[in-house]
Amino acid sequence: MDTSAQSAQRSLALASSLAALCAAGATLLVCIAIAIAGWFFADAGVHGDANDAIASGALVWLAGHGASIRLAGVQLGIIPLGLTGVFALVAYRFGSWAGQSAEPMRAAGEMDAAESSSLVFQSPRHSVKKTLVLALGAYVFCYLLLAVTTAILIPARVGRIDLPSVVLGVGALSLIFGGVGILAGSGQAKVIWARIPGFIQVMLRGAVIAALLMVAAGAVVVAVHLIMTMNQTAAVVAGLDLSDKDLASFALLNLLYLPNAVGFAIAYVVGPGFSAGAHTVVSLNQVDLGPVPALPWFASLPEPGAPPAALLGLLVLPVVAGLIAAVIAQRIYAVPALDSAALRGFGVGFAAAVVLSIICWLSAGSLGDGRMAQIGPNGWEVLMAAGAAMSLGGLAGGLSTAVWQRRGRRD
């Protein structure tokens, strides 16, 4: 590998460092700007000072990265997934920019005739891997550096931040989404995907389809339920006696937790349900409640007792989602062997269940101490219930589609 190629590959690490600082810094500044605007328009800056508003914006930014925060002696550990999704998208886009800033990287021997005139690094495979590891490390390190520095600088009177949760959340987000962006921008994502065995590609594609179907089902359940219980929700909001400006901030806060509500709905549809505090449960089989937080999402919870038996029909949704995804995957790849089609369909359903359990796990957390320390679904319970239902649907979908395809060939 010549000197120019070495220099170009090193530039990827530098570009990744800059991209991480821009991704983290841009979202941090936006959160701070919104916090300052909210503080000023709420009371024209009469109460508190700008420094506290800046610290509050930084706290929201850290919370969106999964940081556990203690405010006024109360532990808050539920992640606003709406904000997390924005941060993930920004991290991916800047990572992609960093990858695109360098020439496409290929290990020697991976070019075809169509690429003979392209600007390509004729690098040994180990050199490409080393370059990517260095770039990913630089991205994560710079992102973490800014996050940890921000957490340390926040005054204790505003809030106390659990640093290990900052490192874990920020490290995971920057590594996963920033890393995928770098791989996609540098052209290595396609190379890695091409090396994945075909049966795993089938399961991954099908799992994404099944998971998206269940997310859509959860969103529909949330929307329908909110519409049906609009009066109860309005009563809770009115009871908070918020001014118009405070109401706007409150609405924005609840909007950031909309994906969490979808995660709750997914757990409800799958079967295990979710908790609205310690020793409570909201599921298709049973509703057992106590005092709940004064939030719109909890205002419309069903009455304690046994829900209507008709709601048990929702348990069919994960089976149908697994079946549809397996059918689509089998129609695309058309695996001829029945046992292979059945196993791949089963894998589609189980992989989708893993994705859903992660979503539900991320949507849960705490809204205080004691009883409020347990809010949301249990990821392990969702995995077991969704794994059984969606794997069954996937197996049936893959097998039935393969049988239909074999009959079509004979005819």
Coordinates of C-alpha atoms in Angstrom, one line a residue:
M1 CA 0.0 0.0 0.0
D2 CA 1.5 3.4 -1.0
T3 CA 1.9 6.5 1.1
S4 CA -1.1 8.3 -0.4
A5 CA -3.4 5.4 0.4
Q6 CA -2.1 5.3 4.0
S7 CA -2.7 9.0 4.4
A8 CA -6.2 8.7 2.9
Q9 CA -7.1 5.9 5.3
R10 CA -5.8 7.8 8.3
S11 CA -8.0 10.7 7.3
L12 CA -11.0 8.5 7.9
A13 CA -10.2 8.5 11.6
L14 CA -9.8 12.2 11.7
A15 CA -13.1 12.7 9.8
S16 CA -14.8 10.3 12.2
S17 CA -13.6 12.3 15.2
L18 CA -14.9 15.5 13.7
A19 CA -18.2 13.9 12.7
A20 CA -18.7 12.6 16.3
L21 CA -18.1 16.1 17.8
C22 CA -20.5 17.6 15.3
A23 CA -23.2 15.0 15.9
A24 CA -23.0 15.3 19.7
G25 CA -22.4 19.1 19.7
A26 CA -25.2 19.9 17.3
T27 CA -27.9 17.9 19.2
L28 CA -26.6 19.3 22.5
L29 CA -26.8 22.9 21.3
V30 CA -30.4 22.3 20.0
C31 CA -31.5 20.9 23.4
I32 CA -29.9 23.8 25.2
A33 CA -31.5 26.3 22.8
I34 CA -34.9 24.8 23.3
A35 CA -34.5 24.8 27.1
I36 CA -33.4 28.5 27.1
A37 CA -36.4 29.4 24.9
G38 CA -38.8 27.5 27.1
W39 CA -37.3 29.1 30.3
F40 CA -37.6 32.6 28.8
F41 CA -41.1 32.4 27.3
A42 CA -42.5 30.6 30.4
D43 CA -42.0 33.6 32.7
A44 CA -39.8 36.1 30.7
G45 CA -36.8 35.0 32.6
V46 CA -38.1 36.1 36.0
H47 CA -37.4 32.9 37.8
G48 CA -34.1 31.1 37.8
D49 CA -31.2 32.0 35.5
A50 CA -29.9 31.1 32.1
N51 CA -27.3 28.8 33.6
D52 CA -29.9 26.6 35.1
A53 CA -31.8 26.6 31.7
I54 CA -28.6 25.5 30.0
A55 CA -28.0 22.8 32.5
S56 CA -31.6 21.6 32.1
G57 CA -31.1 21.4 28.3
A58 CA -28.0 19.3 28.9
L59 CA -29.9 17.0 31.2
V60 CA -32.5 16.4 28.6
W61 CA -29.7 15.7 26.1
L62 CA -28.1 13.1 28.4
A63 CA -31.5 11.6 29.2
G64 CA -32.1 11.0 25.5
H65 CA -28.8 9.0 25.5
G66 CA -30.0 6.8 28.3
A67 CA -28.5 8.5 31.3
S68 CA -30.1 7.9 34.7
I69 CA -30.8 11.3 36.4
R70 CA -31.8 12.2 39.9
L71 CA -33.8 15.4 40.2
A72 CA -34.9 16.8 43.5
G73 CA -34.1 13.5 45.1
V74 CA -36.2 11.5 42.6
Q75 CA -34.6 9.0 40.3
L76 CA -35.6 9.3 36.6
G77 CA -34.5 6.5 34.4
I78 CA -37.0 6.2 31.6
I79 CA -35.5 7.1 28.2
P80 CA -37.4 9.5 25.9
L81 CA -37.1 7.2 22.8
G82 CA -38.4 10.0 20.5
L83 CA -35.3 12.0 21.4
T84 CA -33.1 9.0 21.2
G85 CA -34.3 8.3 17.7
V86 CA -33.3 11.8 16.6
F87 CA -29.9 11.4 18.1
A88 CA -29.5 8.0 16.5
L89 CA -30.4 9.5 13.1
V90 CA -28.0 12.4 13.5
A91 CA -25.2 10.0 14.6
Y92 CA -25.8 7.8 11.6
R93 CA -25.8 10.8 9.1
F94 CA -22.6 12.3 10.5
G95 CA -21.0 8.8 10.5
S96 CA -22.0 8.4 6.9
W97 CA -20.5 11.7 6.0
A98 CA -17.2 10.7 7.6
G99 CA -17.2 7.4 5.6
Q100 CA -18.0 9.3 2.4
S101 CA -15.1 11.8 3.0
A102 CA -12.6 9.0 2.3
E103 CA -12.2 7.0 -0.9
P104 CA -14.2 3.7 -1.0
M105 CA -12.1 1.1 0.7
R106 CA -11.7 -2.4 -0.7
A107 CA -9.3 -5.1 0.3
A108 CA -7.1 -6.4 -2.6
G109 CA -8.9 -8.9 -4.7
E110 CA -12.4 -7.6 -3.9
M111 CA -12.7 -5.5 -7.1
D112 CA -14.5 -6.5 -10.2
A113 CA -14.0 -5.3 -13.8
A114 CA -16.6 -2.5 -13.4
E115 CA -14.5 -1.0 -10.6
S116 CA -11.2 -1.0 -12.5
S117 CA -11.4 2.8 -13.1
S118 CA -12.5 3.7 -9.6
L119 CA -10.5 5.3 -6.9
V120 CA -9.9 2.2 -4.7
F121 CA -7.5 1.4 -2.0
Q122 CA -5.6 -1.7 -3.0
S123 CA -5.1 -2.6 0.6
P124 CA -4.7 -5.9 2.4
R125 CA -7.8 -7.0 4.2
H126 CA -6.3 -6.6 7.6
S127 CA -5.3 -3.0 6.8
V128 CA -8.9 -2.2 5.9
K129 CA -10.2 -3.7 9.2
K130 CA -7.6 -1.8 11.1
T131 CA -8.6 1.4 9.5
L132 CA -12.3 0.8 10.3
V133 CA -11.6 -0.1 13.9
L134 CA -9.5 3.1 14.3
A135 CA -12.3 5.2 12.8
L136 CA -15.0 3.6 15.0
G137 CA -12.9 4.0 18.0
A138 CA -12.3 7.7 17.2
Y139 CA -16.0 8.3 16.7
V140 CA -17.0 6.7 20.0
F141 CA -14.2 8.3 22.0
C142 CA -15.0 11.8 20.8
Y143 CA -18.7 11.4 21.3
L144 CA -18.1 10.0 24.8
L145 CA -15.6 12.7 25.7
L146 CA -18.2 15.5 25.0
A147 CA -21.0 13.6 26.8
V148 CA -18.9 12.8 30.0
T149 CA -17.6 16.4 30.1
T150 CA -21.1 17.7 29.8
A151 CA -22.3 15.4 32.7
I152 CA -19.5 16.5 34.9
L153 CA -20.1 20.2 34.3
I154 CA -23.8 20.1 35.2
P155 CA -24.3 21.6 38.7
A156 CA -25.5 19.2 41.4
R157 CA -28.3 21.6 42.4
V158 CA -29.9 21.0 38.9
G159 CA -29.5 17.3 38.8
R160 CA -27.2 14.4 39.5
I161 CA -26.1 12.1 36.7
D162 CA -25.1 8.5 36.9
L163 CA -21.9 8.5 34.9
P164 CA -21.8 4.7 34.2
S165 CA -25.2 5.0 32.5
V166 CA -23.9 7.9 30.4
V167 CA -20.9 5.9 29.3
L168 CA -23.1 2.9 28.5
G169 CA -25.9 4.8 26.7
V170 CA -23.6 7.2 24.8
G171 CA -21.1 4.4 23.9
A172 CA -23.8 2.1 22.6
L173 CA -25.6 4.8 20.5
S174 CA -22.4 6.2 19.0
L175 CA -20.9 2.7 18.3
I176 CA -24.1 1.2 16.7
F177 CA -25.5 4.1 14.7
G178 CA -22.3 6.1 14.1
G179 CA -20.5 2.8 13.2
V180 CA -23.2 1.8 10.8
G181 CA -23.0 5.2 9.2
I182 CA -19.2 4.9 8.8
L183 CA -19.5 1.5 7.3
A184 CA -22.3 2.6 4.9
G185 CA -20.5 5.8 3.8
S186 CA -17.2 4.0 3.3
G187 CA -18.7 1.2 1.2
Q188 CA -17.8 -1.5 3.7
A189 CA -21.5 -2.2 4.7
K190 CA -22.2 -3.8 1.4
V191 CA -19.0 -5.8 1.6
I192 CA -19.9 -7.1 5.1
W193 CA -23.5 -7.9 4.1
A194 CA -22.3 -9.9 1.0
R195 CA -20.2 -12.1 3.3
I196 CA -23.2 -13.0 5.6
P197 CA -24.6 -16.4 4.8
G198 CA -27.8 -16.4 2.7
F199 CA -30.0 -18.0 5.3
I200 CA -29.0 -15.3 7.9
Q201 CA -29.8 -12.6 5.3
V202 CA -33.3 -14.2 4.9
M203 CA -33.9 -14.2 8.6
L204 CA -32.7 -10.6 9.1
R205 CA -34.8 -9.2 6.3
G206 CA -37.9 -11.1 7.4
A207 CA -37.3 -10.1 11.0
V208 CA -37.2 -6.4 10.1
I209 CA -40.5 -6.8 8.2
A210 CA -42.2 -8.6 11.1
A211 CA -40.9 -6.1 13.7
L212 CA -42.1 -3.2 11.6
L213 CA -45.6 -4.8 11.3
M214 CA -45.7 -5.1 15.1
V215 CA -44.5 -1.5 15.6
A216 CA -47.3 -0.4 13.3
A217 CA -49.8 -2.5 15.2
G218 CA -48.6 -0.9 18.5
A219 CA -48.9 2.6 17.0
V220 CA -52.5 1.8 15.9
V221 CA -53.4 0.5 19.4
V222 CA -52.0 3.7 21.0
A223 CA -53.9 6.0 18.6
V224 CA -57.2 4.1 18.9
H225 CA -57.0 4.0 22.6
L226 CA -56.1 7.7 23.0
I227 CA -59.0 8.6 20.7
M228 CA -61.5 6.5 22.7
T229 CA -60.3 7.9 26.0
M230 CA -59.8 11.5 24.9
N231 CA -62.1 12.9 27.7
Q232 CA -60.1 11.2 30.5
T233 CA -56.8 12.4 29.0
A234 CA -58.1 16.0 28.7
A235 CA -59.3 15.9 32.4
V236 CA -55.9 14.9 33.6
V237 CA -54.2 17.6 31.6
A238 CA -56.7 20.2 32.8
G239 CA -56.1 19.1 36.4
L240 CA -52.4 20.1 36.1
D241 CA -53.5 23.7 35.7
L242 CA -50.7 24.6 33.2
S243 CA -50.4 27.9 31.4
D244 CA -50.5 27.9 27.6
K245 CA -46.7 28.2 27.4
D246 CA -46.2 25.4 30.0
L247 CA -48.7 23.3 28.2
A248 CA -46.7 23.6 25.0
S249 CA -43.6 22.3 26.8
F250 CA -45.6 19.6 28.5
A251 CA -47.0 18.5 25.1
L252 CA -43.5 18.4 23.6
L253 CA -42.3 16.3 26.5
N254 CA -45.1 13.8 26.0
L255 CA -44.4 13.7 22.3
L256 CA -40.9 12.6 23.0
Y257 CA -42.3 9.6 25.0
L258 CA -44.6 8.6 22.2
P259 CA -42.3 5.7 21.0
N260 CA -42.3 4.5 24.6
A261 CA -46.0 4.3 24.6
V262 CA -45.8 2.2 21.4
G263 CA -43.4 -0.1 23.2
F264 CA -45.9 -0.5 26.0
A265 CA -48.6 -1.3 23.4
I266 CA -46.4 -3.9 21.7
A267 CA -46.0 -5.7 25.1
Y268 CA -49.8 -5.4 25.6
V269 CA -50.6 -7.0 22.3
V270 CA -48.0 -9.7 22.6
G271 CA -49.4 -10.8 25.9
P272 CA -47.3 -10.0 29.0
G273 CA -48.4 -6.4 29.2
F274 CA -46.6 -3.7 31.2
S275 CA -46.5 -2.3 34.7
A276 CA -47.5 1.1 35.8
G277 CA -45.7 0.8 39.1
A278 CA -44.5 -1.9 41.3
H279 CA -46.9 -4.8 41.8
T280 CA -49.2 -3.6 39.0
V281 CA -50.0 -5.1 35.6
V282 CA -51.9 -4.0 32.5
S283 CA -52.4 -7.0 30.2
L284 CA -55.0 -8.7 28.0
N285 CA -55.7 -11.1 30.9
Q286 CA -55.7 -8.8 33.9
V287 CA -55.5 -5.2 35.0
D288 CA -54.3 -4.5 38.5
L289 CA -53.6 -0.8 39.3
G290 CA -52.9 1.6 42.1
P291 CA -52.0 5.3 42.0
V292 CA -50.5 6.2 38.6
P293 CA -48.5 9.2 37.4
A294 CA -50.4 12.2 36.2
L295 CA -49.4 11.8 32.6
P296 CA -51.7 11.5 29.5
W297 CA -50.3 8.0 28.7
F298 CA -51.5 6.7 32.1
A299 CA -54.8 8.6 32.3
S300 CA -56.5 6.3 29.9
L301 CA -55.5 3.0 31.4
P302 CA -58.3 0.4 31.5
E303 CA -60.2 -0.2 34.7
P304 CA -58.9 -2.8 37.1
G305 CA -60.3 -6.3 36.7
A306 CA -60.6 -8.7 33.7
P307 CA -60.6 -6.9 30.3
P308 CA -63.2 -7.8 27.7
A309 CA -62.6 -11.3 26.3
A310 CA -62.7 -9.9 22.8
L311 CA -59.4 -8.2 23.4
L312 CA -57.7 -11.6 23.5
G313 CA -58.1 -11.5 19.7
L314 CA -55.1 -9.2 19.7
L315 CA -52.9 -12.1 20.5
V316 CA -53.3 -13.2 16.9
L317 CA -51.4 -10.1 15.7
P318 CA -47.8 -11.4 16.5
V319 CA -48.6 -14.7 14.9
V320 CA -49.9 -13.0 11.8
A321 CA -46.9 -10.6 11.7
G322 CA -44.5 -13.6 11.8
L323 CA -46.4 -15.4 9.1
I324 CA -46.6 -12.5 6.7
A325 CA -42.9 -11.7 7.1
A326 CA -41.9 -15.4 6.5
V327 CA -44.2 -15.6 3.5
I328 CA -42.5 -12.5 2.0
A329 CA -39.0 -13.8 2.8
Q330 CA -39.8 -17.2 1.2
R331 CA -41.3 -15.6 -1.9
I332 CA -38.1 -13.6 -2.4
Y333 CA -35.6 -16.3 -1.8
A334 CA -37.7 -19.4 -2.7
V335 CA -35.8 -22.0 -0.7
P336 CA -36.8 -25.3 -2.3
A337 CA -36.3 -27.6 0.7
L338 CA -39.3 -27.8 3.0
D339 CA -37.2 -28.2 6.2
S340 CA -35.0 -25.3 5.3
A341 CA -38.0 -23.1 4.5
A342 CA -39.6 -24.0 7.9
L343 CA -36.4 -23.3 9.8
R344 CA -35.9 -20.0 8.1
G345 CA -39.4 -19.0 8.8
F346 CA -39.0 -20.0 12.4
G347 CA -35.8 -17.9 12.5
V348 CA -37.6 -14.9 11.0
G349 CA -40.2 -15.0 13.8
F350 CA -37.7 -15.5 16.6
A351 CA -35.3 -12.8 15.4
A352 CA -38.2 -10.4 15.2
A353 CA -39.1 -11.3 18.8
V354 CA -35.6 -10.4 19.9
V355 CA -35.9 -7.0 18.2
L356 CA -39.3 -6.3 19.9
S357 CA -38.0 -7.4 23.3
I358 CA -35.2 -4.8 22.9
I359 CA -37.6 -2.1 22.0
C360 CA -39.8 -2.9 25.0
W361 CA -36.8 -3.1 27.3
L362 CA -35.7 0.3 26.1
S363 CA -39.2 1.8 26.6
A364 CA -39.3 0.8 30.3
G365 CA -37.6 2.6 33.2
S366 CA -38.4 4.5 36.4
L367 CA -40.3 7.7 37.1
G368 CA -39.3 7.9 40.7
D369 CA -38.3 5.8 43.7
G370 CA -40.2 3.0 45.5
R371 CA -43.3 2.1 43.7
M372 CA -42.6 4.2 40.6
A373 CA -39.2 2.5 40.1
Q374 CA -40.9 -0.1 37.8
I375 CA -42.7 1.4 34.8
G376 CA -43.1 -0.4 31.5
P377 CA -42.8 -3.9 30.0
N378 CA -40.4 -6.7 31.0
G379 CA -38.1 -7.4 28.0
W380 CA -37.6 -11.1 29.0
E381 CA -41.3 -11.7 29.2
V382 CA -41.9 -10.1 25.8
L383 CA -39.1 -12.2 24.3
M384 CA -40.7 -15.4 25.5
A385 CA -44.2 -14.6 24.5
A386 CA -43.3 -13.0 21.2
G387 CA -40.8 -15.7 20.5
A388 CA -43.4 -18.4 20.8
A389 CA -46.1 -16.6 18.8
M390 CA -44.0 -15.1 16.0
S391 CA -41.8 -18.2 15.6
L392 CA -45.0 -20.3 15.2
G393 CA -46.3 -17.9 12.6
G394 CA -43.0 -17.7 10.8
L395 CA -42.7 -21.5 10.7
A396 CA -46.2 -21.8 9.3
G397 CA -45.7 -19.1 6.8
G398 CA -42.3 -20.4 5.5
L399 CA -43.5 -24.0 5.2
S400 CA -46.9 -23.2 3.6
T401 CA -45.3 -20.9 1.0
A402 CA -42.6 -23.5 0.2
V403 CA -45.3 -26.1 -0.4
W404 CA -47.3 -23.7 -2.6
Q405 CA -44.1 -22.9 -4.6
R406 CA -43.2 -26.6 -5.1
R407 CA -46.7 -27.3 -6.4
G408 CA -46.4 -24.4 -8.8
R409 CA -43.2 -25.8 -10.2
R410 CA -44.8 -29.3 -10.7
D411 CA -47.7 -27.8 -12.5

